[in-house]
Amino acid sequence: MEDNVKKLIQYSAIKPTGSLTLGSYLGAIKNWCGLCSEYSSIFCIADMHSITIRMDPAVLRRNTLEQLAYYIASGLDPEKCIFYIQSHVHEHAELSWVLGCYSMFGELSRMTQFKDKSAKNADNINGGLFTYPVLMAADILLYNTDIVPVGEDQRQHVELCRDIANRFNGVYGETFKLPKAVLPKVGAKVMSLTEPDKKMSKSDDSDAGSILLKDTDEVIMRKFKRAVTDCETCVRFDAENKKGVSNLMAIYSCVTGKSFDEIEREFDGKGYGVFKPAVGEAVCDTLRPIREEANRILADKAYLESVYAEGARKASQIASRTLSKVYKKVGFVKKP
Ligand code: ATP
Ligand code: LTN
């Protein structure tokens, strides 16, 4: 019965530029899991987006498989979701070209991620970095996506995707659905443990501020014990003046489900020497089963291959329909 009711579609992706972090998990993957029962779910490993920075080919290949293993280990079910690797579905590159012709130089120049990454990689400000959001719009629009669960940093790209889709629809008539970004209430921007005014990121030069999903309990505990706080001793949420502590509270809230009030009460009079290891332990308890399951899945290459082969087949079916519609609308002669 339930299968006859057409569900709305959630679509998201992560680029395999490094090992997934607690930020990617709390900001994106955890939210995907929660939405799975309500939405048809499609999750991509955006390997094409990864080469906007220089990647060692062997590392990119390893990260790609590792990321798929972590998707599954986090609780996403390959029987119910489509998982695929972006470069396996050629329609992404093709729709991206078309959408590039409906994206404006000015709007692409204004993207915060482009400005940040350009400043960070001043010797490699390539065309791919600039048109990155166009490929991302193609990813989303190929699948008639309704919602895109992402972290705060990707909100701007989803907004741009809507603008591009709207512009195209304005010229050619209703073609694309307009997708909406969906952010978690807490955890949409997990900050670095060592520099709490910077986002926790998988491509950071040093990983001292980032918790990697593959970190052992020991490493996780060490990183939390060294987390930057402030010179007070009270556990109180104040995102302006107590960035480090507020970030730790947000993490603790995400992994325990406790509210900020409850957390303040729990650590009343206890100080950071008690608070920081408690956050570390709660994070270990959340990540340990995921890490163990990911390692088990990663050892079974044949299983992983069957998942991404089947995913590419299903994704291509949907993507090719959308691309044909677009090619027709813009006036390309149908291939005999
Ligand atoms: P990179 O360092 O290569 O730019 P990243 O670590 O910033 O990568 P992405 O691959 O860009 O992570 O993001 C994957 C998903 O996780 C996106 O939806 C993004 O919004 C979310 N995300 C990443 N980092 C965080 C974070 N620190 N807090 C919340 N969400 C995050
Ligand atoms: N740019 C995103 C990754 C990404 C994505 C997408 C997210 C690529 N294509 C489509 C949502 C929908 C990032 O996390 N940096």
Short mmCIF file of C-alpha atoms and ligand atoms in Angstrom, two decimals:
data_model
loop_
_atom_site.label_atom_id
_atom_site.label_comp_id
_atom_site.label_asym_id
_atom_site.label_seq_id
_atom_site.Cartn_x
_atom_site.Cartn_y
_atom_site.Cartn_z
CA MET A 1 0.00 0.00 0.00
CA GLU A 2 2.67 2.43 1.13
CA ASP A 3 4.68 1.82 -2.05
CA ASN A 4 1.81 3.11 -4.18
CA VAL A 5 2.01 6.53 -2.57
CA LYS A 6 4.64 8.56 -4.36
CA LYS A 7 7.05 9.94 -1.80
CA LEU A 8 8.87 13.26 -2.11
CA ILE A 9 12.57 12.99 -2.91
CA GLN A 10 15.55 13.82 -0.72
CA TYR A 11 18.88 14.14 -2.51
CA SER A 12 22.31 14.92 -1.12
CA ALA A 13 26.00 14.34 -1.77
CA ILE A 14 29.40 14.71 -0.18
CA LYS A 15 32.66 15.07 -2.06
CA PRO A 16 35.31 12.49 -1.14
CA THR A 17 38.13 15.00 -0.61
CA GLY A 18 39.12 13.47 2.71
CA SER A 19 37.86 11.38 5.59
CA LEU A 20 34.36 12.23 6.76
CA THR A 21 34.18 14.31 9.93
CA LEU A 22 31.78 14.66 12.81
CA GLY A 23 30.69 17.84 10.96
CA SER A 24 29.63 15.90 7.86
CA TYR A 25 27.87 13.37 10.09
CA LEU A 26 25.92 15.80 12.32
CA GLY A 27 25.35 18.42 9.60
CA ALA A 28 24.30 16.03 6.85
CA ILE A 29 24.33 12.22 7.16
CA LYS A 30 22.44 11.98 10.48
CA ASN A 31 19.71 14.16 9.02
CA TRP A 32 19.52 11.96 5.90
CA CYS A 33 18.90 8.93 8.11
CA GLY A 34 16.05 10.67 9.92
CA LEU A 35 14.34 11.63 6.66
CA CYS A 36 14.66 8.22 4.97
CA SER A 37 11.36 6.77 6.09
CA GLU A 38 9.42 9.77 4.82
CA TYR A 39 11.29 10.44 1.55
CA SER A 40 12.61 8.50 -1.43
CA SER A 41 16.33 8.88 -0.94
CA ILE A 42 19.20 9.34 -3.37
CA PHE A 43 22.76 9.84 -2.10
CA CYS A 44 25.73 10.56 -4.28
CA ILE A 45 29.48 10.46 -3.76
CA ALA A 46 30.55 13.59 -5.59
CA ASP A 47 33.92 12.48 -6.92
CA MET A 48 33.76 14.96 -9.81
CA HIS A 49 33.51 17.81 -7.32
CA SER A 50 36.63 16.53 -5.56
CA ILE A 51 39.03 17.28 -8.41
CA THR A 52 38.58 21.05 -8.09
CA ILE A 53 41.49 20.61 -5.68
CA ARG A 54 44.54 18.49 -6.52
CA MET A 55 43.84 14.95 -5.34
CA ASP A 56 46.14 11.96 -5.37
CA PRO A 57 44.23 9.46 -7.60
CA ALA A 58 44.78 6.52 -5.23
CA VAL A 59 43.54 8.59 -2.28
CA LEU A 60 40.47 9.74 -4.20
CA ARG A 61 39.60 6.12 -5.07
CA ARG A 62 40.06 5.02 -1.45
CA ASN A 63 38.04 7.94 -0.06
CA THR A 64 35.22 7.20 -2.50
CA LEU A 65 34.76 3.61 -1.30
CA GLU A 66 35.31 4.60 2.31
CA GLN A 67 32.59 7.23 2.02
CA LEU A 68 30.12 4.71 0.63
CA ALA A 69 30.93 2.32 3.49
CA TYR A 70 30.29 5.13 6.00
CA TYR A 71 26.98 6.04 4.36
CA ILE A 72 25.78 2.47 4.83
CA ALA A 73 27.33 2.06 8.28
CA SER A 74 25.53 5.21 9.47
CA GLY A 75 22.23 3.40 9.00
CA LEU A 76 21.26 4.22 5.42
CA ASP A 77 19.86 1.06 3.84
CA PRO A 78 21.02 0.20 0.28
CA GLU A 79 17.79 -1.75 -0.19
CA LYS A 80 15.82 1.45 0.35
CA CYS A 81 18.13 4.24 -0.87
CA ILE A 82 19.99 4.79 -4.13
CA PHE A 83 23.75 5.22 -3.61
CA TYR A 84 25.92 6.01 -6.61
CA ILE A 85 29.20 7.56 -7.66
CA GLN A 86 28.77 10.83 -9.58
CA SER A 87 31.26 10.03 -12.38
CA HIS A 88 29.29 6.83 -13.18
CA VAL A 89 26.31 8.85 -14.37
CA HIS A 90 27.43 10.92 -17.36
CA GLU A 91 24.26 13.05 -17.34
CA HIS A 92 25.74 15.14 -14.50
CA ALA A 93 28.48 16.56 -16.71
CA GLU A 94 26.08 17.04 -19.59
CA LEU A 95 23.36 18.87 -17.66
CA SER A 96 26.05 20.90 -15.98
CA TRP A 97 27.12 22.30 -19.37
CA VAL A 98 23.57 23.32 -20.22
CA LEU A 99 22.97 24.91 -16.80
CA GLY A 100 26.29 26.75 -17.06
CA CYS A 101 24.75 28.66 -19.95
CA TYR A 102 21.99 29.82 -17.60
CA SER A 103 24.29 30.74 -14.70
CA MET A 104 25.68 34.23 -14.44
CA PHE A 105 29.30 35.13 -13.91
CA GLY A 106 28.29 37.62 -11.21
CA GLU A 107 26.28 35.15 -9.13
CA LEU A 108 29.00 32.48 -9.32
CA SER A 109 31.59 35.07 -8.25
CA ARG A 110 29.56 35.85 -5.15
CA MET A 111 29.58 32.29 -3.79
CA THR A 112 31.21 32.25 -0.35
CA GLN A 113 32.75 28.81 -0.88
CA PHE A 114 34.38 29.97 -4.13
CA LYS A 115 35.84 33.01 -2.38
CA ASP A 116 37.08 30.96 0.60
CA LYS A 117 38.59 28.16 -1.50
CA SER A 118 40.21 30.68 -3.88
CA ALA A 119 41.86 32.42 -0.95
CA LYS A 120 43.05 29.05 0.41
CA ASN A 121 44.36 27.76 -2.96
CA ALA A 122 45.62 30.96 -4.57
CA ASP A 123 47.84 28.97 -6.96
CA ASN A 124 44.97 26.84 -8.30
CA ILE A 125 41.84 28.95 -8.84
CA ASN A 126 40.58 26.78 -11.68
CA GLY A 127 37.40 26.87 -13.79
CA GLY A 128 35.99 23.85 -11.96
CA LEU A 129 36.18 25.68 -8.64
CA PHE A 130 34.21 28.52 -10.19
CA THR A 131 31.52 26.38 -11.83
CA TYR A 132 31.32 23.95 -8.88
CA PRO A 133 27.80 25.15 -7.90
CA VAL A 134 26.58 24.59 -11.47
CA LEU A 135 27.56 20.91 -11.32
CA MET A 136 25.92 20.76 -7.91
CA ALA A 137 22.72 22.26 -9.39
CA ALA A 138 22.84 19.58 -12.12
CA ASP A 139 23.18 16.88 -9.44
CA ILE A 140 20.10 18.11 -7.63
CA LEU A 141 17.90 18.93 -10.62
CA LEU A 142 18.48 15.64 -12.49
CA TYR A 143 16.52 13.76 -9.83
CA ASN A 144 13.39 15.96 -9.42
CA THR A 145 14.58 16.65 -5.91
CA ASP A 146 12.22 18.16 -3.33
CA ILE A 147 14.62 18.58 -0.42
CA VAL A 148 18.38 18.76 -0.04
CA PRO A 149 19.56 18.03 3.51
CA VAL A 150 22.90 19.79 3.97
CA GLY A 151 24.87 21.82 6.50
CA GLU A 152 24.76 25.61 6.72
CA ASP A 153 27.73 26.12 4.36
CA GLN A 154 25.80 24.57 1.45
CA ARG A 155 22.61 26.61 1.86
CA GLN A 156 23.86 29.28 -0.55
CA HIS A 157 24.55 26.68 -3.26
CA VAL A 158 21.04 25.24 -2.96
CA GLU A 159 19.60 28.77 -3.22
CA LEU A 160 21.63 29.31 -6.39
CA CYS A 161 20.36 25.99 -7.75
CA ARG A 162 16.82 27.28 -7.28
CA ASP A 163 17.67 30.51 -9.07
CA ILE A 164 19.16 28.65 -12.04
CA ALA A 165 16.18 26.28 -12.21
CA ASN A 166 13.77 29.19 -12.01
CA ARG A 167 15.57 31.03 -14.78
CA PHE A 168 15.48 27.95 -17.01
CA ASN A 169 11.79 27.35 -16.27
CA GLY A 170 11.11 31.00 -17.08
CA VAL A 171 12.55 30.57 -20.57
CA TYR A 172 11.36 27.03 -21.46
CA GLY A 173 8.33 26.44 -19.24
CA GLU A 174 8.05 24.18 -16.20
CA THR A 175 11.02 21.79 -16.46
CA PHE A 176 12.67 21.55 -13.04
CA LYS A 177 11.20 21.19 -9.57
CA LEU A 178 12.51 23.87 -7.21
CA PRO A 179 14.41 22.14 -4.38
CA LYS A 180 14.62 23.33 -0.79
CA ALA A 181 17.62 23.11 1.54
CA VAL A 182 16.86 21.37 4.85
CA LEU A 183 19.19 22.03 7.77
CA PRO A 184 19.33 20.33 11.17
CA LYS A 185 18.16 22.51 14.09
CA VAL A 186 21.38 21.84 15.99
CA GLY A 187 24.62 20.78 14.27
CA ALA A 188 24.20 22.69 10.98
CA LYS A 189 27.62 24.23 11.58
CA VAL A 190 29.96 22.22 13.76
CA MET A 191 33.06 24.28 14.49
CA SER A 192 36.70 23.23 14.75
CA LEU A 193 37.72 22.07 18.23
CA THR A 194 40.96 24.05 18.06
CA GLU A 195 39.68 27.17 16.24
CA PRO A 196 36.01 27.49 17.19
CA ASP A 197 35.36 30.34 14.78
CA LYS A 198 36.21 28.07 11.84
CA LYS A 199 34.02 25.27 10.46
CA MET A 200 35.18 21.73 11.20
CA SER A 201 36.38 20.53 7.81
CA LYS A 202 37.76 17.34 6.29
CA SER A 203 40.33 19.10 4.13
CA ASP A 204 41.91 21.10 6.97
CA ASP A 205 45.72 21.11 6.95
CA SER A 206 45.81 19.75 10.49
CA ASP A 207 43.14 17.37 11.77
CA ALA A 208 43.58 18.31 15.46
CA GLY A 209 40.40 20.39 15.31
CA SER A 210 38.36 17.80 13.40
CA ILE A 211 36.93 14.54 14.66
CA LEU A 212 37.16 12.02 11.83
CA LEU A 213 34.56 9.27 11.72
CA LYS A 214 37.42 6.81 11.52
CA ASP A 215 39.27 8.17 14.59
CA THR A 216 39.71 5.63 17.39
CA ASP A 217 38.15 6.26 20.82
CA GLU A 218 41.57 7.18 22.15
CA VAL A 219 42.15 9.83 19.46
CA ILE A 220 38.63 11.22 19.91
CA MET A 221 39.10 11.54 23.69
CA ARG A 222 42.48 13.26 23.24
CA LYS A 223 41.05 15.78 20.74
CA PHE A 224 38.13 16.64 23.05
CA LYS A 225 40.38 17.02 26.09
CA ARG A 226 42.46 19.52 24.11
CA ALA A 227 39.44 21.39 22.72
CA VAL A 228 39.72 25.17 23.07
CA THR A 229 37.28 26.66 25.61
CA ASP A 230 37.61 29.97 27.52
CA CYS A 231 38.90 31.30 30.82
CA GLU A 232 35.57 30.95 32.65
CA THR A 233 34.68 27.58 34.06
CA CYS A 234 30.93 27.42 33.58
CA VAL A 235 29.15 25.37 30.95
CA ARG A 236 26.74 27.91 29.46
CA PHE A 237 25.48 28.41 25.89
CA ASP A 238 26.62 31.74 24.43
CA ALA A 239 27.46 31.42 20.74
CA GLU A 240 28.94 34.96 20.65
CA ASN A 241 31.23 35.03 23.69
CA LYS A 242 31.78 31.34 24.45
CA LYS A 243 32.26 29.86 21.00
CA GLY A 244 34.28 26.81 22.03
CA VAL A 245 31.98 25.76 24.89
CA SER A 246 28.84 26.44 22.83
CA ASN A 247 30.21 24.27 20.03
CA LEU A 248 30.89 21.44 22.48
CA MET A 249 27.38 21.85 23.88
CA ALA A 250 25.90 21.64 20.38
CA ILE A 251 27.87 18.46 19.69
CA TYR A 252 26.81 16.97 23.03
CA SER A 253 23.20 17.93 22.36
CA CYS A 254 23.27 16.25 18.92
CA VAL A 255 24.68 12.97 20.18
CA THR A 256 22.65 12.71 23.41
CA GLY A 257 19.42 14.44 22.40
CA LYS A 258 19.66 16.67 25.52
CA SER A 259 18.61 20.33 25.35
CA PHE A 260 21.02 23.17 26.21
CA ASP A 261 19.13 23.75 29.48
CA GLU A 262 19.53 20.13 30.48
CA ILE A 263 23.24 20.23 29.64
CA GLU A 264 23.78 23.42 31.68
CA ARG A 265 22.07 21.75 34.64
CA GLU A 266 24.01 18.51 34.23
CA PHE A 267 27.37 20.31 34.40
CA ASP A 268 26.40 23.03 36.87
CA GLY A 269 29.45 23.68 39.07
CA LYS A 270 31.48 20.92 37.41
CA GLY A 271 33.89 22.82 35.15
CA TYR A 272 35.47 21.94 31.81
CA GLY A 273 37.65 19.15 33.23
CA VAL A 274 34.47 17.11 33.63
CA PHE A 275 32.53 18.50 30.67
CA LYS A 276 35.09 17.93 27.88
CA PRO A 277 35.69 14.20 28.52
CA ALA A 278 31.92 13.71 28.90
CA VAL A 279 31.39 15.13 25.41
CA GLY A 280 34.25 12.95 24.14
CA GLU A 281 32.70 9.81 25.61
CA ALA A 282 29.25 10.56 24.21
CA VAL A 283 30.80 11.08 20.76
CA CYS A 284 32.79 7.83 21.08
CA ASP A 285 29.59 5.96 21.94
CA THR A 286 27.91 7.36 18.81
CA LEU A 287 30.79 6.82 16.38
CA ARG A 288 32.16 3.46 17.61
CA PRO A 289 29.39 1.26 16.11
CA ILE A 290 29.47 3.25 12.87
CA ARG A 291 33.27 2.91 12.56
CA GLU A 292 33.19 -0.80 13.31
CA GLU A 293 30.44 -1.43 10.81
CA ALA A 294 32.20 0.70 8.15
CA ASN A 295 35.39 -1.32 8.58
CA ARG A 296 33.46 -4.54 8.18
CA ILE A 297 31.74 -3.27 5.02
CA LEU A 298 34.99 -1.89 3.58
CA ALA A 299 36.57 -5.33 3.75
CA ASP A 300 33.86 -6.63 1.39
CA LYS A 301 34.74 -4.95 -1.91
CA ALA A 302 32.39 -7.16 -3.93
CA TYR A 303 29.43 -6.04 -1.81
CA LEU A 304 30.38 -2.37 -2.16
CA GLU A 305 30.70 -2.77 -5.91
CA SER A 306 27.28 -4.38 -6.14
CA VAL A 307 25.79 -1.42 -4.25
CA TYR A 308 27.31 1.29 -6.43
CA ALA A 309 26.69 -0.66 -9.65
CA GLU A 310 23.00 -1.03 -8.85
CA GLY A 311 22.86 2.58 -7.68
CA ALA A 312 24.35 3.88 -10.94
CA ARG A 313 21.85 1.84 -12.93
CA LYS A 314 18.88 3.27 -11.02
CA ALA A 315 20.28 6.82 -10.97
CA SER A 316 20.98 6.76 -14.73
CA GLN A 317 17.37 5.79 -15.44
CA ILE A 318 16.08 8.89 -13.70
CA ALA A 319 18.86 11.21 -14.87
CA SER A 320 18.58 10.25 -18.54
CA ARG A 321 14.88 11.08 -18.56
CA THR A 322 15.53 14.57 -17.17
CA LEU A 323 18.41 15.22 -19.55
CA SER A 324 16.37 14.16 -22.62
CA LYS A 325 13.62 16.56 -21.57
CA VAL A 326 16.14 19.38 -21.22
CA TYR A 327 17.87 18.65 -24.55
CA LYS A 328 14.50 18.73 -26.27
CA LYS A 329 13.52 22.01 -24.64
CA VAL A 330 16.71 23.82 -25.64
CA GLY A 331 16.42 22.61 -29.24
CA PHE A 332 19.01 19.86 -29.64
CA VAL A 333 18.10 17.42 -32.44
CA LYS A 334 17.16 14.01 -31.01
CA LYS A 335 19.87 11.37 -31.46
CA PRO A 336 18.50 8.70 -33.85
P1 ATP B 1 36.00 20.19 2.35
O1 ATP B 1 36.92 20.39 3.52
O2 ATP B 1 36.56 19.27 1.30
O3 ATP B 1 35.49 21.48 1.78
P2 ATP B 1 33.94 19.66 4.21
O4 ATP B 1 34.52 18.91 5.35
O5 ATP B 1 33.73 21.11 4.41
O6 ATP B 1 34.75 19.40 2.90
P3 ATP B 1 31.74 18.84 2.62
O7 ATP B 1 32.10 17.64 1.82
O8 ATP B 1 31.83 20.15 1.92
O9 ATP B 1 32.58 18.92 3.94
O10 ATP B 1 30.30 18.70 3.24
C1 ATP B 1 29.54 17.52 3.30
C2 ATP B 1 28.20 17.81 3.92
O11 ATP B 1 28.40 17.96 5.33
C3 ATP B 1 27.55 19.11 3.47
O12 ATP B 1 26.16 18.95 3.51
C4 ATP B 1 28.00 20.11 4.49
O13 ATP B 1 27.12 21.18 4.61
C5 ATP B 1 28.04 19.26 5.75
N1 ATP B 1 29.10 19.71 6.64
C6 ATP B 1 30.43 19.67 6.41
N2 ATP B 1 31.11 20.18 7.43
C7 ATP B 1 30.19 20.53 8.35
C8 ATP B 1 30.27 21.10 9.64
N3 ATP B 1 31.42 21.42 10.18
N4 ATP B 1 29.12 21.32 10.31
C9 ATP B 1 27.93 20.98 9.76
N5 ATP B 1 27.78 20.45 8.55
C10 ATP B 1 28.90 20.22 7.84
N1 LTN B 2 28.98 20.76 -2.53
C1 LTN B 2 28.56 19.82 -1.56
C2 LTN B 2 28.59 18.42 -2.06
C3 LTN B 2 27.56 18.23 -3.11
C4 LTN B 2 26.15 18.28 -2.90
C5 LTN B 2 25.59 18.05 -4.18
C6 LTN B 2 25.35 18.47 -1.78
C7 LTN B 2 27.79 18.00 -4.41
N2 LTN B 2 26.62 17.89 -5.07
C8 LTN B 2 24.22 18.02 -4.35
C9 LTN B 2 23.96 18.44 -1.97
C10 LTN B 2 23.42 18.22 -3.24
C11 LTN B 2 29.47 19.92 -0.35
O1 LTN B 2 29.19 19.32 0.60
N3 LTN B 2 30.52 20.59 -0.40
#
